[in-house]
Coordinates of C-alpha atoms and ligand atoms in Angstrom, one line a residue:
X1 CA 13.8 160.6 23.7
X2 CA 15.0 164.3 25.3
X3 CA 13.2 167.1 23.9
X4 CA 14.2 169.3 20.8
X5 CA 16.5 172.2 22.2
X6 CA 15.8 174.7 19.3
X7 CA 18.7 177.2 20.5
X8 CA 21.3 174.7 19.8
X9 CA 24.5 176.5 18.2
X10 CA 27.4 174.5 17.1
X11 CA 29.6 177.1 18.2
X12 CA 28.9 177.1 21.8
X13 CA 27.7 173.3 22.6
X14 CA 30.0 170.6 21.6
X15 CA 27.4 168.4 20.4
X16 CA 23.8 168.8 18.6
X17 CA 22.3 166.7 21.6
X18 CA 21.7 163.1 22.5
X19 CA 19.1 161.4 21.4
X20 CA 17.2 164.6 20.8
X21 CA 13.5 164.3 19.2
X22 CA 13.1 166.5 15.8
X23 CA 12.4 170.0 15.1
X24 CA 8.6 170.7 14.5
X25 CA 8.9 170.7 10.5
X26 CA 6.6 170.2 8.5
X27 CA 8.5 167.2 6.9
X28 CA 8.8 165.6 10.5
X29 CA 4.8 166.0 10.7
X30 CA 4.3 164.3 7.7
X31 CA 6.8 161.6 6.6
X32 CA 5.2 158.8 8.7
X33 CA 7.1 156.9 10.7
X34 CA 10.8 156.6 10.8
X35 CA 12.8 153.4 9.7
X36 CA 13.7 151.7 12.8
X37 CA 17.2 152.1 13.8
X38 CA 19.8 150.1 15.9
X39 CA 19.5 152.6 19.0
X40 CA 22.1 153.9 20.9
X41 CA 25.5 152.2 20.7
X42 CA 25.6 149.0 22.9
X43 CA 29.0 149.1 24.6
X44 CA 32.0 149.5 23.4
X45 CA 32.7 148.1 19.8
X46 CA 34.8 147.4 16.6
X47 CA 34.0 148.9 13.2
X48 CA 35.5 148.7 10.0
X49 CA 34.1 152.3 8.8
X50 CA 32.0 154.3 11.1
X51 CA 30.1 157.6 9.2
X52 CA 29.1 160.2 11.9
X53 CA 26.1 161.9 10.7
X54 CA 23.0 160.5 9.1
X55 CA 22.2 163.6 7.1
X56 CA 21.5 162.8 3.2
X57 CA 25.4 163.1 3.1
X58 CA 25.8 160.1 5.6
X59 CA 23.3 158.1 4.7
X60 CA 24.1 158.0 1.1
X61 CA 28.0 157.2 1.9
X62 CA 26.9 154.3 3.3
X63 CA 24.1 153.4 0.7
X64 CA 26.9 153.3 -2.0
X65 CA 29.7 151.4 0.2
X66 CA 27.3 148.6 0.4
X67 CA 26.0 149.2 -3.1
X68 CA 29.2 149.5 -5.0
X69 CA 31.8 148.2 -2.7
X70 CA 29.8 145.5 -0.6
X71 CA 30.9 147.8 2.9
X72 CA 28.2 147.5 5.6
X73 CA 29.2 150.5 7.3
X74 CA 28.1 151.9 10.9
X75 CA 26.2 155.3 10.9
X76 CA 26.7 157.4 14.3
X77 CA 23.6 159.6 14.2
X78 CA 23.4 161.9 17.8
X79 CA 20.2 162.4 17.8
X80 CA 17.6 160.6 15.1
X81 CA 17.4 159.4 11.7
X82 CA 18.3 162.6 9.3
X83 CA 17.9 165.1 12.4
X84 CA 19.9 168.2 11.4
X85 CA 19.6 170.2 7.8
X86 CA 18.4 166.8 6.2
X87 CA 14.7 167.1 8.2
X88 CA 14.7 170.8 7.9
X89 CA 15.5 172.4 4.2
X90 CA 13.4 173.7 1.5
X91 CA 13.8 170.4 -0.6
X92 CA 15.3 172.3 -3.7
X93 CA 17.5 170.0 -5.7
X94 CA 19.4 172.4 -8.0
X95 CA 22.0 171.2 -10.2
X96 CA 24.4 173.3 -8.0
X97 CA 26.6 173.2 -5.2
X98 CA 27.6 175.6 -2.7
X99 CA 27.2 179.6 -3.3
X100 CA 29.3 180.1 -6.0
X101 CA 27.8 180.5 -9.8
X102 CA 29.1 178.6 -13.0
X103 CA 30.6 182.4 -14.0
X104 CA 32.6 182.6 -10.5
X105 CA 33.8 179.1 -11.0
X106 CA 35.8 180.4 -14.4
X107 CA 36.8 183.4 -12.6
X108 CA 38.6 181.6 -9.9
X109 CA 39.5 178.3 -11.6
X110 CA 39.6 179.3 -14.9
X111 CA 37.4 177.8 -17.8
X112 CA 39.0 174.6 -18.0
X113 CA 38.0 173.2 -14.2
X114 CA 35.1 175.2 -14.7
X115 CA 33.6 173.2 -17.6
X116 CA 35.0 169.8 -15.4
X117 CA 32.8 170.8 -12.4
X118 CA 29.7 171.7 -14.3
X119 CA 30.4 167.7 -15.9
X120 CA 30.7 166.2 -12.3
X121 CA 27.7 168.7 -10.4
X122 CA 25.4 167.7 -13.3
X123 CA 26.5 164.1 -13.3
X124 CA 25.3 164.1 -9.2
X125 CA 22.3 165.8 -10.6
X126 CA 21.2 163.3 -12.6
X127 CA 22.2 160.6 -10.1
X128 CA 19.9 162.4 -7.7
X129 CA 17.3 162.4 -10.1
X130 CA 17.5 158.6 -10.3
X131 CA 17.1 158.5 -6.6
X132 CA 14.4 160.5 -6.5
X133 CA 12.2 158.4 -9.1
X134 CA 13.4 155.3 -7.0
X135 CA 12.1 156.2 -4.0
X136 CA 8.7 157.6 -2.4
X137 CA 9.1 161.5 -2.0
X138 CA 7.0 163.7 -3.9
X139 CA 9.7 164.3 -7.0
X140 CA 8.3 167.7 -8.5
X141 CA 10.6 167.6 -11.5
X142 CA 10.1 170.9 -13.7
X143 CA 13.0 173.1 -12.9
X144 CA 14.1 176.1 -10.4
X145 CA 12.6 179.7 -11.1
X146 CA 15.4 182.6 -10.4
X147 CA 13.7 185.5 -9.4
X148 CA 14.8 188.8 -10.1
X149 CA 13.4 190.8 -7.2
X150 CA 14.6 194.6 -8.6
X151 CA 14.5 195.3 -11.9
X152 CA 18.3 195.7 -12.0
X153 CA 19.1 192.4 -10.8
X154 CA 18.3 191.2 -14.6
X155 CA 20.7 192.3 -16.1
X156 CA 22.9 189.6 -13.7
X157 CA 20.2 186.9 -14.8
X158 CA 20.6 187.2 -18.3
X159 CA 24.1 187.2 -17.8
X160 CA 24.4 184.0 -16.0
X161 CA 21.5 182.8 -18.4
X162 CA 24.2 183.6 -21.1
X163 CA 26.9 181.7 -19.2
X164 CA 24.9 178.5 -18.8
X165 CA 24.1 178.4 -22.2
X166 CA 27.2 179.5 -24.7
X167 CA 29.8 177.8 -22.1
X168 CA 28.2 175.0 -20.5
X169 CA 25.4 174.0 -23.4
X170 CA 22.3 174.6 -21.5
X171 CA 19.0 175.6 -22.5
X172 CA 17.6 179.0 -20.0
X173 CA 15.3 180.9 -20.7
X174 CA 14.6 184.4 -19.2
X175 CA 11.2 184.9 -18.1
X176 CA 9.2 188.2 -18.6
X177 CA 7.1 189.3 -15.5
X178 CA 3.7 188.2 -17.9
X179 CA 5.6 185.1 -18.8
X180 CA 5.9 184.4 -14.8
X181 CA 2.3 185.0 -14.3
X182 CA 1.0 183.0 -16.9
X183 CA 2.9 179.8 -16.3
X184 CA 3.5 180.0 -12.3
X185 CA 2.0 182.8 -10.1
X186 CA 1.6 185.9 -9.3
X187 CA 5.1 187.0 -7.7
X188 CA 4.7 191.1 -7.0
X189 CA 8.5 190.9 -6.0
X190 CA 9.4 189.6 -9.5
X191 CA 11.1 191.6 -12.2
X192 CA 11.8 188.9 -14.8
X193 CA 13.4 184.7 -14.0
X194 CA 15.7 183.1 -14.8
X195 CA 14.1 179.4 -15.5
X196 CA 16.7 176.6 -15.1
X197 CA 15.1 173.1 -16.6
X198 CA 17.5 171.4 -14.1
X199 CA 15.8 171.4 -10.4
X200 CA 13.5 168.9 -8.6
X201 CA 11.4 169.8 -5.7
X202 CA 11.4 166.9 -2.7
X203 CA 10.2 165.5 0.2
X204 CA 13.6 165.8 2.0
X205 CA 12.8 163.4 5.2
X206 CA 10.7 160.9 2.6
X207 CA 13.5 160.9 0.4
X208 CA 15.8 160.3 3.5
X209 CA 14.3 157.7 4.8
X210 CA 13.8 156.3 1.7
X211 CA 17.6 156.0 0.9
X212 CA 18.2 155.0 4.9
X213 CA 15.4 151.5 3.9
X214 CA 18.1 150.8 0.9
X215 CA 21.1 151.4 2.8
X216 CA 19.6 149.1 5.7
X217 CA 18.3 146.3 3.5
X218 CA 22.3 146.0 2.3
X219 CA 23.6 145.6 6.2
X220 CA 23.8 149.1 7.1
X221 CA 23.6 149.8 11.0
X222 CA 22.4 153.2 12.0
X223 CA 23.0 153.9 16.0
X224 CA 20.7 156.6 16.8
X225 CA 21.1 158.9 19.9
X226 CA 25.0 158.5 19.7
X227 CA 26.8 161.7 19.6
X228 CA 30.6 161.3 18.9
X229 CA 32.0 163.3 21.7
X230 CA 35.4 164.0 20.6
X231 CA 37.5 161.3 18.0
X232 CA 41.0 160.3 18.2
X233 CA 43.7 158.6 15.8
X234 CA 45.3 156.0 18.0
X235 CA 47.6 153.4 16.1
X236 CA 46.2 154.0 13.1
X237 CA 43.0 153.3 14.6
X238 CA 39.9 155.7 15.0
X239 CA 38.8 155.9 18.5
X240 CA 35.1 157.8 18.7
X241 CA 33.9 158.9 22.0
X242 CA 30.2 158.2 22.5
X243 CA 28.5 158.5 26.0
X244 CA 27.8 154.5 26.1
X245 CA 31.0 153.2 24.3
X246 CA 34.3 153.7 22.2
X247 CA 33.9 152.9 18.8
X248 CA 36.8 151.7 17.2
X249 CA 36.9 152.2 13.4
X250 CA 39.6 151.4 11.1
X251 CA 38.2 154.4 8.9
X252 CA 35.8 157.3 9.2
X253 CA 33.5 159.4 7.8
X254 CA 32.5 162.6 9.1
X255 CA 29.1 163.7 7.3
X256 CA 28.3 166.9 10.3
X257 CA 27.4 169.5 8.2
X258 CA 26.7 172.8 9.7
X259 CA 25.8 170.9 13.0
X260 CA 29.9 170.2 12.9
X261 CA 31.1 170.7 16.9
X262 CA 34.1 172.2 17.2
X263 CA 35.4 169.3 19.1
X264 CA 34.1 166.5 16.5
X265 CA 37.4 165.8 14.9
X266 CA 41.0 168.2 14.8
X267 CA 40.3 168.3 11.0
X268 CA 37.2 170.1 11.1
X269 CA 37.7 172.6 13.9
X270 CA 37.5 176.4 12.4
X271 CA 36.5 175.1 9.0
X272 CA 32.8 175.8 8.4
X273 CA 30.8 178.7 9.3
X274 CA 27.6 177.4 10.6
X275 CA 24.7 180.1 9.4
X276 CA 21.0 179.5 10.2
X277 CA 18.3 179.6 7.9
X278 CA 14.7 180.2 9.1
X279 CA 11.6 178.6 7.2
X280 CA 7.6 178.2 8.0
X281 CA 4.8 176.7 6.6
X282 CA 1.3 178.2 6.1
X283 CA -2.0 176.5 6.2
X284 CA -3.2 174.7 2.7
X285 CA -4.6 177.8 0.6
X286 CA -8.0 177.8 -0.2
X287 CA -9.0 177.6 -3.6
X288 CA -9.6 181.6 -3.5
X289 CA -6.5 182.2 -2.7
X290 CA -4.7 180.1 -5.7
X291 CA -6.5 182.2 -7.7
X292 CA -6.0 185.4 -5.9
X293 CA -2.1 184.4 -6.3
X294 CA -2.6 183.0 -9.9
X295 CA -0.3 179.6 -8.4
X296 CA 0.0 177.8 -11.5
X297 CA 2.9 175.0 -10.4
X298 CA 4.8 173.2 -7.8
X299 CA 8.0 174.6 -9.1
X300 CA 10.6 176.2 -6.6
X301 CA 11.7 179.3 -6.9
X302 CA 14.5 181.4 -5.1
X303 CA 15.4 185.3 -5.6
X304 CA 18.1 187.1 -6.1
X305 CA 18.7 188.4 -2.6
X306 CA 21.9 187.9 -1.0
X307 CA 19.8 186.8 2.0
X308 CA 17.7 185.5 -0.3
X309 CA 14.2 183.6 -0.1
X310 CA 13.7 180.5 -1.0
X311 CA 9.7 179.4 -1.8
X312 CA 7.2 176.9 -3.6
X313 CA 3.3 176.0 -3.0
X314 CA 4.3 172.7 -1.4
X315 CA 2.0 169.6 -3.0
X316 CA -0.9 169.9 0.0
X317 CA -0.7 173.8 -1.3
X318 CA 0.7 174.8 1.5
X319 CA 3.3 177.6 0.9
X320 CA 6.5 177.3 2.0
X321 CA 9.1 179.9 2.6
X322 CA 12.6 180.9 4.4
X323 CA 15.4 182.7 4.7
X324 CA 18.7 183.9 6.2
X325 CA 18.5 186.5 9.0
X326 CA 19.4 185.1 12.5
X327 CA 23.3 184.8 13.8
X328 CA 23.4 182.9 17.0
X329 CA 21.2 180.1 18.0
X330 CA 20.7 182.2 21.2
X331 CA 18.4 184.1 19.0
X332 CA 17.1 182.3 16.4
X333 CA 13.1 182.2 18.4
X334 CA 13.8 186.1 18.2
X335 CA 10.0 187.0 16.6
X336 CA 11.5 189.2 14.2
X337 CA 12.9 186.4 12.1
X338 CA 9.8 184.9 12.2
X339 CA 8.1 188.2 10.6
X340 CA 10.7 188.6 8.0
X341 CA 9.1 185.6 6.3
X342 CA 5.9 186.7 6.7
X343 CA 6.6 190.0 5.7
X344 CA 8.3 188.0 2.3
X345 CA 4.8 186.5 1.9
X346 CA 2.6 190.0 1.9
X347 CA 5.5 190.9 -0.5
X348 CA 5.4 188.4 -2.8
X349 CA 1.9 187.5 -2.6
X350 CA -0.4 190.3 -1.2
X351 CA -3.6 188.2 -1.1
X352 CA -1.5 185.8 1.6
X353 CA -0.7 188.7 4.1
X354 CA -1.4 187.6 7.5
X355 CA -2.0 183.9 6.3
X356 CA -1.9 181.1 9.4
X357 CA 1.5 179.5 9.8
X358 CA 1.4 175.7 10.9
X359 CA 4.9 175.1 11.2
X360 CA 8.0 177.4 11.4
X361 CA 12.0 175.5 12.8
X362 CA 15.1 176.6 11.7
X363 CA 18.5 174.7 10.9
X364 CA 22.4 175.6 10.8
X365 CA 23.6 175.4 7.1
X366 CA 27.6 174.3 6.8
X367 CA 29.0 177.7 4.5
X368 CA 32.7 176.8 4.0
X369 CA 34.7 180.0 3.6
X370 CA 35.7 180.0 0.5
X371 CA 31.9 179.0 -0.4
X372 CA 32.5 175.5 -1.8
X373 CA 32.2 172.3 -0.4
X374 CA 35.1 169.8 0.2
X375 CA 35.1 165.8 0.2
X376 CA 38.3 164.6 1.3
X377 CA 40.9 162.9 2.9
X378 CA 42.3 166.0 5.1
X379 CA 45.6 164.2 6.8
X380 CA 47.7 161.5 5.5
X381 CA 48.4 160.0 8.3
X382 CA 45.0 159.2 9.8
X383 CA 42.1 157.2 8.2
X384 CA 39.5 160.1 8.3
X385 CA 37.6 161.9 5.2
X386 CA 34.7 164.5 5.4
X387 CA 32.1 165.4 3.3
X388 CA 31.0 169.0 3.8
X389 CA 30.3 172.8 3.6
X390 CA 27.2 172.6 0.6
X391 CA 26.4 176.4 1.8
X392 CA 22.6 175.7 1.5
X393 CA 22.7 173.8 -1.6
X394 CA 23.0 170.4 -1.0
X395 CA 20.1 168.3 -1.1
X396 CA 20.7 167.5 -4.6
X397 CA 24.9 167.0 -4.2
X398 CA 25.1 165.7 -0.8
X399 CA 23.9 162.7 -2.8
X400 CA 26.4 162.4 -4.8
X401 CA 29.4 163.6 -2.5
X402 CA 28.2 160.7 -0.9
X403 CA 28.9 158.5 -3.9
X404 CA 32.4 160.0 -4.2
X405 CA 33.3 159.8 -0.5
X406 CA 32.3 156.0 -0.1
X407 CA 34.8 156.0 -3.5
X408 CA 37.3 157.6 -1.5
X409 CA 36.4 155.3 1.5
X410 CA 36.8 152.1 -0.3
X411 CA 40.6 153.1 -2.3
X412 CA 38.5 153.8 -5.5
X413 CA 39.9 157.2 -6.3
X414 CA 43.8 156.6 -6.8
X415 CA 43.6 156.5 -10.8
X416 CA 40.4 158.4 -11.1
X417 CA 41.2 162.1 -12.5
X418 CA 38.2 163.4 -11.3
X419 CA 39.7 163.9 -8.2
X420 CA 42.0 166.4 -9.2
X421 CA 39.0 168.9 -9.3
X422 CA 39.3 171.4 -6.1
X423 CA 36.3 170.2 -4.3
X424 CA 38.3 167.2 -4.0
X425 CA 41.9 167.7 -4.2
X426 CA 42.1 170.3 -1.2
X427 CA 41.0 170.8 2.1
X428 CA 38.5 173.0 3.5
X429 CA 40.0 176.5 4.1
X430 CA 40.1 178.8 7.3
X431 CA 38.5 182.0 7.8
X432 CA 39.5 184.7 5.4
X433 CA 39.9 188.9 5.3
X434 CA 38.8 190.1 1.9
X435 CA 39.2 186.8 0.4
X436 CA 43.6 187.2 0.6
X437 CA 44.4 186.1 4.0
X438 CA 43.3 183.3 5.7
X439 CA 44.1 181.8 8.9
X440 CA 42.5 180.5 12.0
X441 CA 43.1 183.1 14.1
X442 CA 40.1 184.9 12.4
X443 CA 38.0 182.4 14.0
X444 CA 36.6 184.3 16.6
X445 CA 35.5 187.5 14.8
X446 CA 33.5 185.5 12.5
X447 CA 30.2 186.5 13.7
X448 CA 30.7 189.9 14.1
X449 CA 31.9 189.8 10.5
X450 CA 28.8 187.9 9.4
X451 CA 26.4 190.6 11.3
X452 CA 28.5 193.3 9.8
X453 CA 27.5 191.6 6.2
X454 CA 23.9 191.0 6.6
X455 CA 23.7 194.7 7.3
X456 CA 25.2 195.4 4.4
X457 CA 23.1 192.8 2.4
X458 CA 19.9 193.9 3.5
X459 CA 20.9 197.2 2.1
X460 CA 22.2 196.2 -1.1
X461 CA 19.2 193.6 -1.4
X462 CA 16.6 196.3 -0.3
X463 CA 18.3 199.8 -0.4
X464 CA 21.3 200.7 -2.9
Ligands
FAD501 C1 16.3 175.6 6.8 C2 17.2 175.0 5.7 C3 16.8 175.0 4.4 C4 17.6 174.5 3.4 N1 17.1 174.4 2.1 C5 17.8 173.9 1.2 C6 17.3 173.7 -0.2 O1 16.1 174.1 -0.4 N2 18.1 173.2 -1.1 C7 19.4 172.8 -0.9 O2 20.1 172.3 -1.8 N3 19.9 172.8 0.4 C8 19.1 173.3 1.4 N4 19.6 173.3 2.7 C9 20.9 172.6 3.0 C10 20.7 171.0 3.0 O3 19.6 170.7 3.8 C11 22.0 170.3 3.3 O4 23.0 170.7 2.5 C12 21.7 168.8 3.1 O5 20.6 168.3 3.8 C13 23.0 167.9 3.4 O6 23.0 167.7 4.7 P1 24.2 166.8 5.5 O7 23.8 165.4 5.5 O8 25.5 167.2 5.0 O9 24.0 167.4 6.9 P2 22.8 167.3 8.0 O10 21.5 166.9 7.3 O11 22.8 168.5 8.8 O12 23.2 166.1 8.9 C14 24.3 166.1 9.8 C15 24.0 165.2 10.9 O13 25.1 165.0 11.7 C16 24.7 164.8 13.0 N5 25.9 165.1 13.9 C17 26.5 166.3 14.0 N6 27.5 166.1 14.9 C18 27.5 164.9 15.4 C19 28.2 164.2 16.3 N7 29.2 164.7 17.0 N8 27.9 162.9 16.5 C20 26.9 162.3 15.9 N9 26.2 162.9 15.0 C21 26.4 164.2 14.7 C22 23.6 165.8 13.2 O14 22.8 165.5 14.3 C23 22.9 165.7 11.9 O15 21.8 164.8 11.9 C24 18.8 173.9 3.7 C25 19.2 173.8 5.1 C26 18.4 174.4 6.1 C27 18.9 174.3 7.5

């Protein structure tokens, strides 16, 4: 196994690595041992479909190709078993995916699609949920906790609080700052919630390998340390370059997520902004300091930052945090992204300045530019399909993208409608000015426009 290059950026190397060994997570540290995998591809070799990627989207594409469509598929993984975003997140399933709001849904779809992809998000919500109380990963059921972290940013809770529940039937509730206290902890950044009953906490790498032990126990092959170098359509048939044999493949799944090279496949080149996302873990808190932060529950909470944080007081009472502030894997060990998450602590929790981190990684989150994800067939005349650009919230709908690409996959989706919804019906978009013009040739400012907006984030979050 090589060793973990932490300064990996999918914008510069081609690949994520071969046969790389995991980032120091906490997750990696305490998920036991992996499920044993097939190793690095043997030689050259035939395939009817291959799935590139063994992220929670991979692995459960090819858990329901076996499942519902009796397809042993081949998993390309180039490094290990759930290696990228899938061994690295905060483990918040929300019943959500990508950046964009139920309210920003009817603004650019209109209500209509807006109340069909609330149906089809919650639908892979519950499916996740199933998953989850299937398989060994420390489920935390009990919602996700909104945070307003300035007292103006309440008036935009109680208006998507609204939303949720006159449009799309839910039950919110809006949280005082008492109310906080009393039933989760002592959050000195918090202004009022927004609590959604919908959210499970995980285990991400139990649940992983949890789904890989299914997947494997129907026929599923996983090839570890196999990066697909590049991928041509030859003949109708799907050559993937790997640096111990062609794979042939009469179809294909790419399941990259933000680790997406932009060599992997034509399809995918230019299409997702890869964004990093820093988190760390702090010793177990001693019974003192529970009560000193009045930690009441398991239940994950986010804030409303636009680079916002993401926390929970994990089940060993550890507490975990992250959040967005590096640009270029280059500089992601830069120490001042480290101290932006401990600064978050002394601001949320005062008693917890200074704490002792045990584990602190990072991970490259696929943002699509238009901020939703896509799973789809991109080109006609090839036999390729991808499942990506979540933005940060996928753990709950990679899941169940993976359900509807293995659909896809198998022929399953002519006559179903619920592929006329946009996630589905159209490809991931190029980079866009103002949200009006996109094109590729915006490509390679996107960084400078991403440090331009964290700039202005910060001050919006913090300042204005
Ligand atoms: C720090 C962090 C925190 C997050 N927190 C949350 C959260 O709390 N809640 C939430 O909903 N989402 C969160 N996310 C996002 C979430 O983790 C992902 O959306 C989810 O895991 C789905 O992952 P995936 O399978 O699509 O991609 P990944 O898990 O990234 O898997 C992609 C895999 O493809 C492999 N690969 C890439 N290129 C090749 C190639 N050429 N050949 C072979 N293999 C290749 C990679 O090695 C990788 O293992 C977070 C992400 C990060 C990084």
């Amino acid at each position: 196994m090589q060793v973990y290059n932490p300064f990996h950026d999918p914008l510069v190397d081609s690949i994520p690595g071969t046969n790389q060994d995991y980032s120091p997570t906490y997750w990696v540290a305490s998920a036991g041992l992996p499920p044993q995998t097939n190793g690095p591809v043997p030689g050259d070799m035939d395939a009817d479909v291959v799935i590139v990627g063994s992220g929670a989207t991979g692995i459960s594409t090819a858990l329901y190709l076996a499942q519902e469509y009796g397809i042993q598929a081949v998993i390309l993984e180039a490094n290990q078993t759930a290696w990228g975003c899938s061994s690295r997140n905060g483990g918040q399933g929300q019943n959500a995916s990508g950046r964009l709001s139920r309210s920003q849904w009817i603004e650019r779809w209109g209500l209509d699609t807006a109340k069909r992809l609330d149906r089809e998000i919650r639908t892979g919500f519950d499916n996740f949920a199933q998953l989850t109380s299937e398989i060994d990963c420390e489920a935390t059921p009990g919602g996700h906790l909104y945070v307003a972290h300035r007292p103006d940013k309440l008036a935009y809770l109680e208006n998507e609080a609204h939303v949720k529940r006159s449009i799309f039937g839910y039950k919110p509730q809006i949280l005082s700052v008492a109310e906080i206290k009393e039933r989760y902890c002592d959050d000195r950044d918090a202004h009022g919630a927004l609590l959604e009953e919908e959210g499970i906490g995980i285990h991400p790498l139990k649940f992983n390998f949890g789904m890989l032990k299914k997947a494997q126990a129907l026929g599923v092959k996983i090839y570890t340390g196999s990066p697909v170098l590049e991928s041509k359509s030859i003949n109708g048939i799907e050559h993937l370059y790997t640096p111990t044999g062609v794979v042939k493949a009469k179809r294909v799944a790419f399941c990259t997520g933000g680790y997406t090279g932009q060599n992997v496949n034509p399809s995918l080149k230019n299409k997702i902004l890869p964004v990093l996302s820093n988190s760390l873990v702090t010793r177990p808190l001693t019974a003192a300091e529970i009560s000193a932060t009045q930690f009441r529950s398991h239940v994950f909470l986010t804030d409303t930052r636009k680079l916002r944080f993401y926390y929970r007081l994990l089940k060993d009472n550890r507490l975990q945090i992250g959040s967005r502030s590096s640009i270029h894997g280059s500089d992601a060990g830069n120490p001042k992204h480290y101290q932006l998450l401990l600064d978050g602590i002394a601001r949320k929790f005062p008693p917890l300045a200074g704490i002792q981190v045990d584990y602190s990684w990072w991970g490259w989150v696929d943002v699509s530019h238009d901020m939703m994800p896509r799973i789809t067939k991109p080109n006609p005349n090839t036999n390729v399909w991808y499942a990506v650009g979540y933005g940060g919230n996928g753990v709950s709908f990679s899941t169940w993208a993976g359900k509807r690409l293995a659909q896809r996959v198998a022929g399953k989706d002519q006559n179903d409608p619920v592929f006329n919804l946009p996630i589905y019906s159209s490809e991931l978009e190029y980079p866009n000015i103002f949200g009006k013009i996109r094109s590729e040739l915006f490509a390679p400012f996107r960084r400078f426009g991403q440090s331009f907006l964290y700039r202005w984030y910060w001050l919006k979050d913090e300042v204005i």
